[in-house]
Amino acid sequence: MKRHLIALGIAVLALAVGVGTATAANDPPPGADQLLGQLAGATQGAPAAGTAGQTASNASLPVGISGLTGVAVGSGSASATQTATNSADADATNKSSTDQTANATQTGGSSSCTSGCGGAGQAQAIDQSALTNQNADAEAAAQQNAINANVPVSIAGGNVSGGSSSADQTATNKADADASNKSTTDQSATATQTGGSSSCKSGCGGAGQSQTVDQSALTKQDADADAKAKQNAVNANVPVSIAGGNVSGGTSSANQTAKNTADASANNKSSTDQDATAKQTGGSSSCTSGCGGAGQSQTVDQSALTKQDADADAKAKQNAVNANVPVSIAGGDVNGGTSSANQKATNRADADASNKSDTDQTANATQTGGSSSCKSGCGGNGQEQNVIQDSKTKQSADADATAKQNAVNANVPVSLAGGDVNGGTSSATQDASNKADADASNKSKTDQDATAKQTAGSSSCYSGCGGNGQEQNVIQKSDTKQDADADAKAKQNAVNANTPVSILGTGLSGSGSSSADQTATNKADADASNKSSTDQDANATQTAGKNQCWSGCGGNGQEQNVVQIGKTKQDADADAKAKQDAVNANAPSLVVGGDPSRGSGSAMQDVSNKADADASNKSNTDQDATAKQVAGDNNCWSGCGGNSQEQNVIQFGKTKQDADADAKAKQNAVNANAPESILGTDLTRSGSSSADQKAHNSADADASNKSRTDQDANATQTAGKSECWSGCGGNGQEQNVVQIGKTKQDADADAKAKQDAVNANTPLLVVGGDPSLGSSSASQDISNKADADASNRSSTDQDATAKQTGGGSKCWSGCGGNGQEQNVIQVGKTKQDADADAKAKQNAVNANTPASVIGDHLSGSGASSATQKARNKADADASNKNDTDQDATVDQKLADSSCGGGCGGKGQEQNLVQKSKTKQDGRGKSKAKQKLVNADVPFTLSLGKEKRGKARAE
């Protein structure tokens, strides 16, 4: 392979040095061929995997078996602290930089030949090609089991004294996957070609020049990141007695902080910079007769293709349990003690998929024809200049985030066929946060800048010479396609409970008051966004040389074309789903026992559930074309052809946008005080209920499209002055400016919010005595909202300025008249569809319902002054906004003409067409359904006499 490259280098050098000067009178002129090729290829693959598994146990387990009666198992107080950290980190990164620089200079030698010599030939080519392929794959999985426990056990033994539990647990689990690709491609080419001078007496061929600069860049990037985090965290105080004595659980103030995070990031970044400068200059030619005209061809071609795929998946699952559970089976009393344990659980799944592309194409092409001097019968010079810029960008971003959380903060003393359960006071606090965040974004920027300058050399001929010909083409094309998909799912189960239980026991005496607070937050956030910017700037200048002929010469011809095409297609899809079940309960339960006497219930519940889906597209297309065409003056004595000019400027912008956002939020919130006695005696001194409940449920869907198309064209065409003695043809001019802007936008937003909120005080006595309880002043403040917003905004601005000026004409006799045609066409077409649907459903219950079934009576059931505030709202907004501005300025002028006799008349045609069409469809639909229950309903079935307090519920 190395030998082949050396051979290729020697060959290129040999071709490059083939430049010389011919001195022999009849030797053929020199020929030169210059070729410079650059090829770069980079392929990168980076797989990364990180796996972490952790099991952390911090346990106190004193055990007594078959001990003597009255001998205690004293475990003492539990103050052990556990800190467990588990992390899996996977990082896959690719970075590529390609720099290609080419400088080529070609200079032709001078040639002097008497007759019959071939023209000098020059060929210069620069080819730059860069290929970059990057794959990054990162996978991280973290699983953690953390247990912090105090579990004294007595089997057929004495008392179990669990002591106080103040052990703290801090558990952190994280999975971090990062896949990233970064590519930079820089291509720079400078080509200079200069033709040598030629002097030939007769019959010589014209010099020929060919100059080509070709730049091609292909970039492909794939980034895939997967992160999974699973955490089980248990912080428990569980004294146990089986067929033994009493169980004294002591005070529980253990705190649990559990944090679980899955973070997946997939990023692609690409930058392509193409810069080409081409300069071509023809040599001068002097010939007596019968020589061919010089020919020049110049082409600059820039092509850039970028494809990016980013996929991020994050899954976080958390089970957090903070519990105080003293247990007695066929034993004595259970003294649960006071529970003030706090739990803070945080679960988050974050998925970020992003693509960023920047393409910059700059071309500067200058072509200058050499002067020609010929006595008779010589061919005219020919020039062709082409500048082509082509850019294609395709981006796909997919982000999926799933977060699932189960958080339990519980105080549960249990007695089975035992004595009395004394649960103590419960003031444990639970703070649970669950979030799924999915972000998919694409950003593309394309900048095309082309400057083309073509100048023909002057020509002087005595008779029978051909006219010069010029063709100039500038073509800019940009095609952008973007897809963004974001899915976020958040599911939360949060339980904060004080539930002492006695089955076949004596009673639930002194179970204490419940003032535990619960704060639960659940959120699903999906954001899909596309942003595209296309900027096309073309400056084309074509100038014909002055022509002087005595008789029978052909007229000069000029053609100039500037074409700009910008196409953008964007799809954004965002789905967010949030589901929350939150329970804050004080529920002592006595089955076939005595009296579950307990304190007041003042537990606070503050829960929030939100689903937020945002799908947005933004496109900006800017096309700016400046075309200037100037014909040279023509002096002819007789029988010469007239000059001709054609100038075309075409701008085409097409944008299509689709935005779809779906948000669903479902919330079940229960704040309950529910002591229960089945086949028991009474529900005396069950205390007052002043528990407050705040529940907020929201579904927000926003789908938006924004498009701006700006087309600016300035075309100037100027004919040269003509002087003819007799029999000359008239000049001809044609000028066309066409602007077309098409925009199509679809926005669809759906929001659904469903809320069930229950704030209840429900003591229950089945086949028992008197459920005597205190007053109920519990407050309920809840809100449910569904908000759907679908919006389209489009702006099309077309500005065309066309100026056509005919040259002055002087003729003595028999000359043709000048002709001008000028056309300006502007077309703007916009179609917008906006659809918004919002549905809100709310069921709210605020109740005080003591019940006795086959009991004695309901004495002193207390007064109810519970307050209920419920808000339910469905808001659907569908909007379309379109602004089309068409501005055309046309100026057509023919200079004065003087003729001695027999001359043709002037002809002018001018057409201005402006067409705009807009279609808009907007539909907004909202549904709100609400059921409210605020009740004070003491109830007794069979036996006894019902007695209830005064109801002041609002």
Tab-separated table of C-alpha atoms in Angstrom, residues 326-334 412-422 499-509 587-596 676-680:
chain	number	residue	atom	x	y	z
A	326	PRO	CA	-43.060	-4.821	66.809
A	327	VAL	CA	-44.761	-8.267	66.673
A	328	SER	CA	-46.236	-10.554	69.352
A	329	ILE	CA	-47.697	-13.948	68.444
A	330	ALA	CA	-49.593	-15.697	71.237
A	331	GLY	CA	-47.661	-13.540	73.634
A	332	GLY	CA	-48.124	-10.552	75.871
A	333	ASP	CA	-48.640	-6.890	75.208
A	334	VAL	CA	-47.055	-4.972	72.335
A	412	VAL	CA	-47.309	-1.245	62.431
A	413	PRO	CA	-47.355	-2.845	65.923
A	414	VAL	CA	-48.988	-6.327	65.634
A	415	SER	CA	-50.477	-8.704	68.216
A	416	LEU	CA	-51.881	-12.115	67.237
A	417	ALA	CA	-53.843	-13.883	69.982
A	418	GLY	CA	-51.975	-11.747	72.432
A	419	GLY	CA	-52.504	-8.845	74.752
A	420	ASP	CA	-52.867	-5.133	74.313
A	421	VAL	CA	-51.281	-3.186	71.431
A	422	ASN	CA	-50.058	0.226	72.482
A	499	THR	CA	-51.708	0.865	61.563
A	500	PRO	CA	-51.519	-0.955	64.915
A	501	VAL	CA	-53.256	-4.358	64.638
A	502	SER	CA	-54.684	-6.728	67.278
A	503	ILE	CA	-56.275	-10.039	66.311
A	504	LEU	CA	-57.922	-12.062	69.101
A	505	GLY	CA	-56.280	-9.647	71.515
A	506	THR	CA	-57.519	-7.518	74.369
A	507	GLY	CA	-57.394	-4.007	73.053
A	508	LEU	CA	-55.660	-1.204	71.144
A	509	SER	CA	-55.423	1.094	74.107
A	587	ALA	CA	-55.930	2.825	60.724
A	588	PRO	CA	-55.813	0.920	64.027
A	589	SER	CA	-57.527	-2.461	63.610
A	590	LEU	CA	-58.968	-4.706	66.343
A	591	VAL	CA	-60.483	-8.067	65.381
A	592	VAL	CA	-62.378	-9.966	68.110
A	593	GLY	CA	-60.874	-7.845	70.820
A	594	GLY	CA	-61.543	-4.934	73.124
A	595	ASP	CA	-61.437	-1.212	72.559
A	596	PRO	CA	-59.119	0.324	69.934
A	676	GLU	CA	-61.775	-0.399	63.088
A	677	SER	CA	-63.211	-2.833	65.656
A	678	ILE	CA	-64.815	-6.104	64.609
A	679	LEU	CA	-66.628	-8.068	67.339
A	680	GLY	CA	-65.081	-5.674	69.826
